mmCIF file of C-alpha atoms in Angstrom:
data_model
loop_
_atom_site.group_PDB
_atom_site.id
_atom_site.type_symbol
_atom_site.label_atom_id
_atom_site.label_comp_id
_atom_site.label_asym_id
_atom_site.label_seq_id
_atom_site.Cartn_x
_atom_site.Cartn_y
_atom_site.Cartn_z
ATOM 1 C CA UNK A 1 -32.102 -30.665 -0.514
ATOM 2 C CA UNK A 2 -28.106 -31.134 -0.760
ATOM 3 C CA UNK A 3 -27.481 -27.521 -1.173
ATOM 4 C CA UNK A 4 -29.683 -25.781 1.339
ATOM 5 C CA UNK A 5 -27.793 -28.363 3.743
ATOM 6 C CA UNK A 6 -24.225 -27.138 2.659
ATOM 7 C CA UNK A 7 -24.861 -23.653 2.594
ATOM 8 C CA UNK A 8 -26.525 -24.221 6.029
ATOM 9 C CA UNK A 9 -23.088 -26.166 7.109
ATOM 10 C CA UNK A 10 -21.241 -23.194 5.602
ATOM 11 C CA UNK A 11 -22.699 -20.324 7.101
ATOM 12 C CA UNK A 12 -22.583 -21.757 10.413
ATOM 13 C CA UNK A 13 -18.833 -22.347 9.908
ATOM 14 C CA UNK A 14 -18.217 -19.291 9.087
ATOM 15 C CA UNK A 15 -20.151 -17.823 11.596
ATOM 16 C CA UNK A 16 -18.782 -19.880 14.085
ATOM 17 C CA UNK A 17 -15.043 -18.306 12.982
ATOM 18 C CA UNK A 18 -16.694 -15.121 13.448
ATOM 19 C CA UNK A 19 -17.759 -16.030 16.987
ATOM 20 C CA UNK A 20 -14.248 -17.579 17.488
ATOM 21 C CA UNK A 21 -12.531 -14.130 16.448
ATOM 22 C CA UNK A 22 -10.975 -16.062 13.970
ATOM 23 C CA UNK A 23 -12.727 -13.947 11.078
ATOM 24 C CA UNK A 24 -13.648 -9.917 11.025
ATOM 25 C CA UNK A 25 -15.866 -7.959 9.042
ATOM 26 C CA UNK A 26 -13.047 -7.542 6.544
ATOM 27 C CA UNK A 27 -14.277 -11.197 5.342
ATOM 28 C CA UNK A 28 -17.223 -10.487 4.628
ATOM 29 C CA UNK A 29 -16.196 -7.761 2.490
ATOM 30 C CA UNK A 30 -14.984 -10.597 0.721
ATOM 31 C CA UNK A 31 -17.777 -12.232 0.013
ATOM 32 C CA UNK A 32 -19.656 -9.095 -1.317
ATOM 33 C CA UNK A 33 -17.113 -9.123 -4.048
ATOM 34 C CA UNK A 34 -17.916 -12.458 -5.463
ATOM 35 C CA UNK A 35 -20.883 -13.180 -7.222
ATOM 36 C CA UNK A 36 -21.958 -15.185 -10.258
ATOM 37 C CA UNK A 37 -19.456 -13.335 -12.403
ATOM 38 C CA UNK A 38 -16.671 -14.198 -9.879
ATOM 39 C CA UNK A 39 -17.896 -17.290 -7.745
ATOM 40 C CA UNK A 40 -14.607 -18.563 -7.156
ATOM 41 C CA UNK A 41 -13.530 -15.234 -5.678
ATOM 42 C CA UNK A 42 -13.337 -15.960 -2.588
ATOM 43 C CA UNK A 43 -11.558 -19.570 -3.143
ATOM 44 C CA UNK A 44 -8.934 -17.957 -5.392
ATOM 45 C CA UNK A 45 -8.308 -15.007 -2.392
ATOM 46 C CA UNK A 46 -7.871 -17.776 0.242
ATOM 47 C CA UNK A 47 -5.574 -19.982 -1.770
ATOM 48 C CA UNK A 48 -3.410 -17.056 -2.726
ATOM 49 C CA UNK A 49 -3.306 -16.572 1.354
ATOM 50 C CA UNK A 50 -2.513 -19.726 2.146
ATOM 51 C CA UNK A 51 0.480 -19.708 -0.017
ATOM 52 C CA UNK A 52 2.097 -16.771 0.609
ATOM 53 C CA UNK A 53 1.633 -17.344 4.669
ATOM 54 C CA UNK A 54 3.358 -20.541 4.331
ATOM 55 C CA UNK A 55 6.037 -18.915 2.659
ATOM 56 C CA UNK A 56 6.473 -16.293 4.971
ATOM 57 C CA UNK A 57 6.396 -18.878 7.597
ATOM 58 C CA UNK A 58 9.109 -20.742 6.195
ATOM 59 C CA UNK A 59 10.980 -17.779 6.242
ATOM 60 C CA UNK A 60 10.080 -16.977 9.838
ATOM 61 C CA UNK A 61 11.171 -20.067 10.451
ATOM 62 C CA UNK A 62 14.252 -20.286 8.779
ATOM 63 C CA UNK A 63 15.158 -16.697 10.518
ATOM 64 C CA UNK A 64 14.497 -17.439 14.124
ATOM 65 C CA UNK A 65 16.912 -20.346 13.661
ATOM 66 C CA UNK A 66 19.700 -18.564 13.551
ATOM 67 C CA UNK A 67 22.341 -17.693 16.175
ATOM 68 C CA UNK A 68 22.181 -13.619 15.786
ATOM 69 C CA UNK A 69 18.666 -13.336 14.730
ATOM 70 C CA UNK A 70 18.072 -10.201 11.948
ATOM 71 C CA UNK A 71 15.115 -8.685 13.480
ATOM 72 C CA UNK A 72 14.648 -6.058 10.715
ATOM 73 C CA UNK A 73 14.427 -8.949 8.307
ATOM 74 C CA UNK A 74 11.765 -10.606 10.666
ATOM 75 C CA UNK A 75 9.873 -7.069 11.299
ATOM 76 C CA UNK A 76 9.535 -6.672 6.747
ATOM 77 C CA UNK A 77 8.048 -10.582 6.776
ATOM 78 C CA UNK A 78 5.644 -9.970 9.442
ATOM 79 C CA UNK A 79 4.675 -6.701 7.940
ATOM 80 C CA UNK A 80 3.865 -8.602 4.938
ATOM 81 C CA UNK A 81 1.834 -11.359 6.818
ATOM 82 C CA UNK A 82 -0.069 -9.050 9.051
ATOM 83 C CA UNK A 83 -1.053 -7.054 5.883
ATOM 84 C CA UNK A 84 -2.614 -10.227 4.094
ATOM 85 C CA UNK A 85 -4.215 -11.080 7.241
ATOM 86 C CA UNK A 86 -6.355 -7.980 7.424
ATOM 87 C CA UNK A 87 -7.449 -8.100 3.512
ATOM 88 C CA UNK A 88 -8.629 -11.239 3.943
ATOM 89 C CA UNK A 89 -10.067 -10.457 7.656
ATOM 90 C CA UNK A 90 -7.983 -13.431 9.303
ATOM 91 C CA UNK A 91 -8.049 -11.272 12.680
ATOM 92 C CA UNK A 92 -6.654 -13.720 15.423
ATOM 93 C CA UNK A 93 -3.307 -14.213 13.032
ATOM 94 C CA UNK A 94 -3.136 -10.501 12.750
ATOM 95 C CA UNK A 95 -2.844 -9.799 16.220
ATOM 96 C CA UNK A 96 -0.655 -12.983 16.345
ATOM 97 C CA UNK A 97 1.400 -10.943 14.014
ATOM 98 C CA UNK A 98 1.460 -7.829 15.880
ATOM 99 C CA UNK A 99 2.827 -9.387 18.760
ATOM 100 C CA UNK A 100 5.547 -10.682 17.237
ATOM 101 C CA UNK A 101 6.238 -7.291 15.368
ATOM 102 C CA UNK A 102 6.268 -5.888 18.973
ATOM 103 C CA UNK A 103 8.614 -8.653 20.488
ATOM 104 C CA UNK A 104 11.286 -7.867 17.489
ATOM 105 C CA UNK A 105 11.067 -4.405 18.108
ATOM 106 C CA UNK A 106 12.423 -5.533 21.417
ATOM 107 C CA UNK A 107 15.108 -7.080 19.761
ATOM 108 C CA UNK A 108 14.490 -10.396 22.310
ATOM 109 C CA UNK A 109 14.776 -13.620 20.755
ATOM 110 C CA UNK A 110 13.066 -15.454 23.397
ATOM 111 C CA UNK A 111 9.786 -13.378 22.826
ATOM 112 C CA UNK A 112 10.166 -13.520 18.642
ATOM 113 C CA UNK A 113 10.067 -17.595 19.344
ATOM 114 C CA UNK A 114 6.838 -17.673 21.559
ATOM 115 C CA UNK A 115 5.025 -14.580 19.249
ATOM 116 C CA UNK A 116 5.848 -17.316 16.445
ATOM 117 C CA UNK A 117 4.984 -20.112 17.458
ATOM 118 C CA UNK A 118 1.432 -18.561 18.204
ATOM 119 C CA UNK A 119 1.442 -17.255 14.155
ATOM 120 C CA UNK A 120 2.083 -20.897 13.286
ATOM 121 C CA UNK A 121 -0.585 -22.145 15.360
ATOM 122 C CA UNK A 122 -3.042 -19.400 14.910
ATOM 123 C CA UNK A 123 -2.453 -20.325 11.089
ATOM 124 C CA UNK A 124 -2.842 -23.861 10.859
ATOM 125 C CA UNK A 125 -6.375 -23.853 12.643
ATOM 126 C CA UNK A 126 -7.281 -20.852 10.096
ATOM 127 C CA UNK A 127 -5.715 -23.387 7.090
ATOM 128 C CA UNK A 128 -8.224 -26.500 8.782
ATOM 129 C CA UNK A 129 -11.178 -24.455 9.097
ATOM 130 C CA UNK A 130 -10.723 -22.498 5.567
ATOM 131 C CA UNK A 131 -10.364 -26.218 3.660
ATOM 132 C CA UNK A 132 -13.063 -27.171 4.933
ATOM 133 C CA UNK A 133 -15.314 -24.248 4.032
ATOM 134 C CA UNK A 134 -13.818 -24.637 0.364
ATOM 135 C CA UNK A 135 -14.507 -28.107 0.067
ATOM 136 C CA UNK A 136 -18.395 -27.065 1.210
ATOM 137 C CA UNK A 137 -18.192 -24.407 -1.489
ATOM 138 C CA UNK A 138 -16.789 -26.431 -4.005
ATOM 139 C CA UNK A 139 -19.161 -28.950 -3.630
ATOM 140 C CA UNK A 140 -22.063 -26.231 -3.588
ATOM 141 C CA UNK A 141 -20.570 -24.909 -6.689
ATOM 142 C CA UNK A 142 -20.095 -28.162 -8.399
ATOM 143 C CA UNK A 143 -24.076 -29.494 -7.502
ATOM 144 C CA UNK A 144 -25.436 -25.856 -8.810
ATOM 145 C CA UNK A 145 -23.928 -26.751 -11.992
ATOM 146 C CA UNK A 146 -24.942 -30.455 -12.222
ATOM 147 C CA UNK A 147 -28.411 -28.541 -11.978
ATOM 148 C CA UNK A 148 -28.290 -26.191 -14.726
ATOM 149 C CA UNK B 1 -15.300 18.392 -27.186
ATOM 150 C CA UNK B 2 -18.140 16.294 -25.787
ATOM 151 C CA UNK B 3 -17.341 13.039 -24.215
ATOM 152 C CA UNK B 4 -20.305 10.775 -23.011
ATOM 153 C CA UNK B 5 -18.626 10.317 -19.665
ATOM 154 C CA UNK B 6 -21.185 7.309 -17.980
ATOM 155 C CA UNK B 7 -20.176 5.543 -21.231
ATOM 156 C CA UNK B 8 -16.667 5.837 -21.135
ATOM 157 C CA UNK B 9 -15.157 3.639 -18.859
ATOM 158 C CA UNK B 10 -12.133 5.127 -16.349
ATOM 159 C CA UNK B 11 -9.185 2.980 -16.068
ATOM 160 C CA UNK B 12 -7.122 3.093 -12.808
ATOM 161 C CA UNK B 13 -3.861 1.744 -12.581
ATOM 162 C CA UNK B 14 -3.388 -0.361 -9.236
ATOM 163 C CA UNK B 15 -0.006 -0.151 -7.817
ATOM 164 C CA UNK B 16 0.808 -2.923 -4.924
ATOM 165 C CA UNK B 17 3.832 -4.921 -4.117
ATOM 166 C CA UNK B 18 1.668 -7.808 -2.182
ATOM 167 C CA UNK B 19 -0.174 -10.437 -4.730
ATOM 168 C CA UNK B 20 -3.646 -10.455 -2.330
ATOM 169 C CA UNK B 21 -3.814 -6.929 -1.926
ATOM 170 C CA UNK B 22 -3.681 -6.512 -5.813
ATOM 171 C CA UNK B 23 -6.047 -9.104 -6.083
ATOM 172 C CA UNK B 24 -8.577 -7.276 -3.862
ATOM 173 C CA UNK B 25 -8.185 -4.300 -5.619
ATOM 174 C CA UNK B 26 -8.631 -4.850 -8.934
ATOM 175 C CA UNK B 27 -11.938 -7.098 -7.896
ATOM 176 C CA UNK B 28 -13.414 -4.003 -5.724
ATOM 177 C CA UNK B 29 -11.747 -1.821 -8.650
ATOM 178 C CA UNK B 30 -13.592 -4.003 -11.871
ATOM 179 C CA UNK B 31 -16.860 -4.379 -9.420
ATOM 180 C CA UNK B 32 -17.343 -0.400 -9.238
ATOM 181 C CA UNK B 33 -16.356 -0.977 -13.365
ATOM 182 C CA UNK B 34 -13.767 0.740 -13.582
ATOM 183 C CA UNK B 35 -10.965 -0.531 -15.926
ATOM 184 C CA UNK B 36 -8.223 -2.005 -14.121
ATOM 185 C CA UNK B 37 -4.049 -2.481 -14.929
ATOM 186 C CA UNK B 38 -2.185 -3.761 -11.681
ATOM 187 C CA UNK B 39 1.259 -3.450 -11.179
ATOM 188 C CA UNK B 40 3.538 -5.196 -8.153
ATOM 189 C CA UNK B 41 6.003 -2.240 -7.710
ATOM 190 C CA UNK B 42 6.488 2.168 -8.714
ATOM 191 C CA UNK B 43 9.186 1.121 -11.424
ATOM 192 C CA UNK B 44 6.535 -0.951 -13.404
ATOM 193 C CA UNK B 45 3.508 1.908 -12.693
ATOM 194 C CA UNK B 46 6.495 4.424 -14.704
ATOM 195 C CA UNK B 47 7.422 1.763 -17.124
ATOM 196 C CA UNK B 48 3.420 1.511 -17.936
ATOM 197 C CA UNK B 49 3.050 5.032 -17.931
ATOM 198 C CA UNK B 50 6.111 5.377 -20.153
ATOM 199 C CA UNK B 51 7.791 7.293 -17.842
ATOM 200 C CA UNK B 52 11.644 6.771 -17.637
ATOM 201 C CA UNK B 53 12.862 6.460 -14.056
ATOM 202 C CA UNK B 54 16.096 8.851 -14.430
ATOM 203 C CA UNK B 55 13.882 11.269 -16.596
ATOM 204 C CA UNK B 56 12.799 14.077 -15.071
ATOM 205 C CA UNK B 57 11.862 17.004 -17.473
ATOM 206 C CA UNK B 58 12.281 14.891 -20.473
ATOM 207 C CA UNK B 59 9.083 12.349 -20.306
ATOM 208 C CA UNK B 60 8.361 9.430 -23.044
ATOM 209 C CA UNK B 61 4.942 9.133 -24.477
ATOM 210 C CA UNK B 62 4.011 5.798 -25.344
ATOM 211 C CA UNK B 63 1.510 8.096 -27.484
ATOM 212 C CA UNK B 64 3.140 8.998 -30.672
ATOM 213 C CA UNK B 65 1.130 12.185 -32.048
ATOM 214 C CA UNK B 66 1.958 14.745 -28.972
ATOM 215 C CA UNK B 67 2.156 18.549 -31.422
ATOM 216 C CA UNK B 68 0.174 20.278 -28.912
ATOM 217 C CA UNK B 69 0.543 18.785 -25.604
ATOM 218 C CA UNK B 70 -1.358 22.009 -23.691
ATOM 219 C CA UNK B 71 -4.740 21.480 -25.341
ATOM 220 C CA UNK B 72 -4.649 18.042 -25.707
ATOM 221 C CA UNK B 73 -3.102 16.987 -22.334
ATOM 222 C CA UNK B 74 -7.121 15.562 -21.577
ATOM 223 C CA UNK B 75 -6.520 13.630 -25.157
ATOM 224 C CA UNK B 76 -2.792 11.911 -24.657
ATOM 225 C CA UNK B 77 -4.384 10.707 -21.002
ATOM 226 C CA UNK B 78 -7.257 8.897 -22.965
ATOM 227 C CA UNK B 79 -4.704 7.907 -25.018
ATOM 228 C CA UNK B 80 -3.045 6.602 -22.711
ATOM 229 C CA UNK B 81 -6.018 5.103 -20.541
ATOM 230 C CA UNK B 82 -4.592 5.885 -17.324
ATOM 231 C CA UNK B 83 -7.517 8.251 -15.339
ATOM 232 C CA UNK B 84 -6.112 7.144 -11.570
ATOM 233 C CA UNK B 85 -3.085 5.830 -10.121
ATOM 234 C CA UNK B 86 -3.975 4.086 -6.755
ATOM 235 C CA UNK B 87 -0.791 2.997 -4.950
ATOM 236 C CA UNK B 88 0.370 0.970 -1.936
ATOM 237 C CA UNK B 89 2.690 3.434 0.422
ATOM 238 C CA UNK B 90 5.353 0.698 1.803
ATOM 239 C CA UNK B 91 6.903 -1.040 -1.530
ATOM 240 C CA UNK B 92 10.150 -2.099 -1.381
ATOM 241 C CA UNK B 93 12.617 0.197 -4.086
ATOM 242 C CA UNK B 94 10.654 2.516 -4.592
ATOM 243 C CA UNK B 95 7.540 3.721 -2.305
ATOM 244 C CA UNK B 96 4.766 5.130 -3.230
ATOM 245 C CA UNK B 97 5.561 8.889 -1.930
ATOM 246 C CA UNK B 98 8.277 8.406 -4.244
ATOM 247 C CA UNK B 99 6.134 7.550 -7.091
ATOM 248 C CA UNK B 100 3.508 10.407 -6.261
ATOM 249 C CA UNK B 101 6.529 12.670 -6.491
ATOM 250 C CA UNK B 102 7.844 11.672 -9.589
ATOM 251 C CA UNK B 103 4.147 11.691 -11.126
ATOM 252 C CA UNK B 104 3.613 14.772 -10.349
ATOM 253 C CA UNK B 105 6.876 16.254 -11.360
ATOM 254 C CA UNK B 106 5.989 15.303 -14.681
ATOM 255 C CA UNK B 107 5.058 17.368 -17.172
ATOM 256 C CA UNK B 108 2.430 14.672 -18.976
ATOM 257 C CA UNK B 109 0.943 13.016 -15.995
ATOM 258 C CA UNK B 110 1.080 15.364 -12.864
ATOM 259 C CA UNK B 111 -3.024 15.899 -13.245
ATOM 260 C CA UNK B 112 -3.469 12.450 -12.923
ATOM 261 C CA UNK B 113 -4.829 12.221 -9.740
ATOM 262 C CA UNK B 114 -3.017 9.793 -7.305
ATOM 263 C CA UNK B 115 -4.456 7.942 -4.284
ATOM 264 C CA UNK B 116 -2.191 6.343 -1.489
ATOM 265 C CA UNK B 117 -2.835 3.301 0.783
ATOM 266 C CA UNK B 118 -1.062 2.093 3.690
ATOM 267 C CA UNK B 119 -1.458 -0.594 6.352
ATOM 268 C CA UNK B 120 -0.305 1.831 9.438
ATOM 269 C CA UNK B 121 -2.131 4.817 10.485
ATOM 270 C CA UNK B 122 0.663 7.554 10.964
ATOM 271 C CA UNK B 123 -0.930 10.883 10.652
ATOM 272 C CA UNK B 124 2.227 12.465 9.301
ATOM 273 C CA UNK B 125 2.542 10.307 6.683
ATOM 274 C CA UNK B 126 -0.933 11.007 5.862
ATOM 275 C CA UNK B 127 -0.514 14.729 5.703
ATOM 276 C CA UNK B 128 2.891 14.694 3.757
ATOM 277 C CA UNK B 129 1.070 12.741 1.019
ATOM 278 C CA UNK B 130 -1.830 14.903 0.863
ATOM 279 C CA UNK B 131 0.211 18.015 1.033
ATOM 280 C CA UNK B 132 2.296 16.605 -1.954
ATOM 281 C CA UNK B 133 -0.308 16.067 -4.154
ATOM 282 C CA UNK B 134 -2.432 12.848 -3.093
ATOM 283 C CA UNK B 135 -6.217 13.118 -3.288
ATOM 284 C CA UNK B 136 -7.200 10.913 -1.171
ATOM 285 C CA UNK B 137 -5.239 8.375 1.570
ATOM 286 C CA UNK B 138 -7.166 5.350 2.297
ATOM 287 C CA UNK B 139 -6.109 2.958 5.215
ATOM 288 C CA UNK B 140 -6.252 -0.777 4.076
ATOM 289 C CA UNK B 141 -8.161 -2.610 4.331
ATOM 290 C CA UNK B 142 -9.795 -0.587 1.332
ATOM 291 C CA UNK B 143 -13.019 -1.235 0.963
ATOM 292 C CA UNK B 144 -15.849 -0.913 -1.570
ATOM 293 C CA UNK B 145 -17.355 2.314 0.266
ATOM 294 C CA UNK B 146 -13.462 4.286 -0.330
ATOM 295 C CA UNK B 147 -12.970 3.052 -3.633
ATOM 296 C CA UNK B 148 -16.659 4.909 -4.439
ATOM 297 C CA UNK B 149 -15.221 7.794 -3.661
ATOM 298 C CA UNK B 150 -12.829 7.764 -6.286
ATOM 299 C CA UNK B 151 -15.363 8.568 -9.134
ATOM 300 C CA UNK B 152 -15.428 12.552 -8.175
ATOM 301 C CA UNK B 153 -11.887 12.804 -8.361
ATOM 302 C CA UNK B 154 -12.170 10.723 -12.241
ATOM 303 C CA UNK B 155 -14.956 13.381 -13.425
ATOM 304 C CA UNK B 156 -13.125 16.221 -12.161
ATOM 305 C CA UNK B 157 -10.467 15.401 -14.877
ATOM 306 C CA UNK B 158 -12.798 14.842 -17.256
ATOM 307 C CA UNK B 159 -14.688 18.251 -16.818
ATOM 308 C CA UNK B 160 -12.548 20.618 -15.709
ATOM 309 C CA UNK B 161 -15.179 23.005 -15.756
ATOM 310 C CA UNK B 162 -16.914 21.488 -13.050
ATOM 311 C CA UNK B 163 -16.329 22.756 -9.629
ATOM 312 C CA UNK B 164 -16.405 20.318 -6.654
ATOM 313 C CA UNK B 165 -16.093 21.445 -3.704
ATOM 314 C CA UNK B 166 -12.469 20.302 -1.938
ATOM 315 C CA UNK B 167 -13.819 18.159 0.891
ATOM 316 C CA UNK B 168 -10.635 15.987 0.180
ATOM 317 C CA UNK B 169 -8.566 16.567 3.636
ATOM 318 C CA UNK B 170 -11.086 16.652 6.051
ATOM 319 C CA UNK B 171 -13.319 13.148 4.431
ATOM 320 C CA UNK B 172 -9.774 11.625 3.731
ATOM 321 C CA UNK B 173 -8.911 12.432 7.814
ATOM 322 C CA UNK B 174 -12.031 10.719 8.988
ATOM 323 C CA UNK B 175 -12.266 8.279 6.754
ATOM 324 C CA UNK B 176 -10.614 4.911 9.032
ATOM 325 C CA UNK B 177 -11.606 2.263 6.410
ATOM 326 C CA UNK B 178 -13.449 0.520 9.654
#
């Protein structure tokens, strides 16, 4: 049947995240929240992420290009990306985020660059792997209530 | 005056500056059913409240019919629907130390009990806000097992008669939110 075979396909992607480090237990608090009263919890929490990360990257980005880099500037957007990243349990891109909070402390430019580049990176395989676990959800979603 | 308490649903106004975090509140918040109002920053929780910023001593109820405000303090809360103010610590403007202060240095609203959150573990900061009034400091990620502990803290200002025991400092210590 279509959706024992997604739900299979998704809770072996999301385990494999887990196994990856990628995920924490934080996101599975997430999932407790959402149930048939809420069953797009989840998608709503990781879209909301998604945005605001790339926005912060942006910023990041925009930040780091300049000559005399404002590291207190960088240090309050990290903050703010580290902090999504644990609510929604996105643990590698945390500690991604730590390390560049710990490079700026430094005040070295050189070490902000590298600690960023590994946020960007950490983030875009997060961004592959969460689209394709809401595509498998929406499509759950979508044959549960072709059933009904 | 009786009040059917389990009936009665508490409303808890959410204070966060970050759009997921208030999102994750108000969902563990409405799951545990308790009312919700979320706010992004400590000048909207006053403006809600209808608290002026520069007023001190001199507080504006949005409630109207305030003759005596000793006896009915319990009344102008329900009123008002606020039973909890749960707050972020790091906002920009104003933080939320700065909005436990100013909630408690007001006359209408200083027994509404006030819990702070905060990303970063710094024991100081956790003792300052306790010792200022907090009842409870939760480290984020908050979860659904911390926000059940709010409910004690709602009936105690619902009863006051009720006693319960002040275990507040030394479960708030422990407590890591892991």
């Amino acid at each position: 049947m279509a959706i024992a075979a997604l739900k299979t396909q998704h809770r072996n992607l999301v385990q494999t995240m887990f196994d990856e480090g990628m995920l924490d237990n934080q996101f599975n608090q997430l999932q407790d929240l959402q149930d048939s009263s809420n069953p797009n919890f989840v998608d709503e929490v990781i879209t909301l992420f998604c945005n605001d990360a790339e926005r912060i990257i942006t910023e990041l980005t925009r930040h780091l290009s300049y000559q005399n880099v404002d590291f207190s500037k960088l240090d309050s957007y990290v903050h703010q990306l580290k902090g999504s990243s644990s609510s929604i349990g996105a643990h590698r891109l945390k500690l991604a985020c730590v390390n560049l909070r710990q490079a700026s402390d430094g005040w070295n430019k050189e070490e902000c660059v590298e600690a960023f580049y590994s946020i960007r990176r950490e983030y875009c395989h997060l961004r592959t792997k969460f689209q394709v676990m809401m595509q498998i959800q929406r499509r759950i979603v979508s044959l549960e209530n072709n059933q009904q | 005056m009786e009040m059917a308490v389990d009936k009665t649903q508490f409303h808890v106004l959410a204070v966060d500056d970050s759009l997921i975090d208030r999102k994750l509140i108000e969902r563990l918040l409405k799951t545990s059913s308790f009312q919700v109002t979320a706010v992004d920053s400590g000048i909207k929780a006053l403006e809600f409240l209808g608290l002026n910023d520069d007023d001190d001593d001199e507080d504006e109820q949005r409630d109207s019919n305030s003759e005596s405000i000793s006896s009915d303090e319990d009344q102008d809360h329900q009123d008002l629907g606020v039973n909890l103010i749960i707050t972020d610590y790091c906002m920009p403007g104003m933080t939320g130390y700065d909005l436990l202060k100013k909630i408690k240095k007001s006359s209408c609203f200083k027994d509404i009990p006030v819990v702070i959150m905060s990303s970063e573990n710094i024991p100081s900061r956790i003792n300052r806000c306790l010792e200022d009034g907090a009842e409870e400091f939760f480290l984020k990620p908050v979860r659904l097992s911390d926000v059940n502990k709010l409910r004690p803290h709602l009936m105690k200002g619902r009863s006051k008669d009720i006693d319960f025991p002040d275990r507040t400092r030394s479960g708030c210590l422990i407590s890591t939110g892991n």
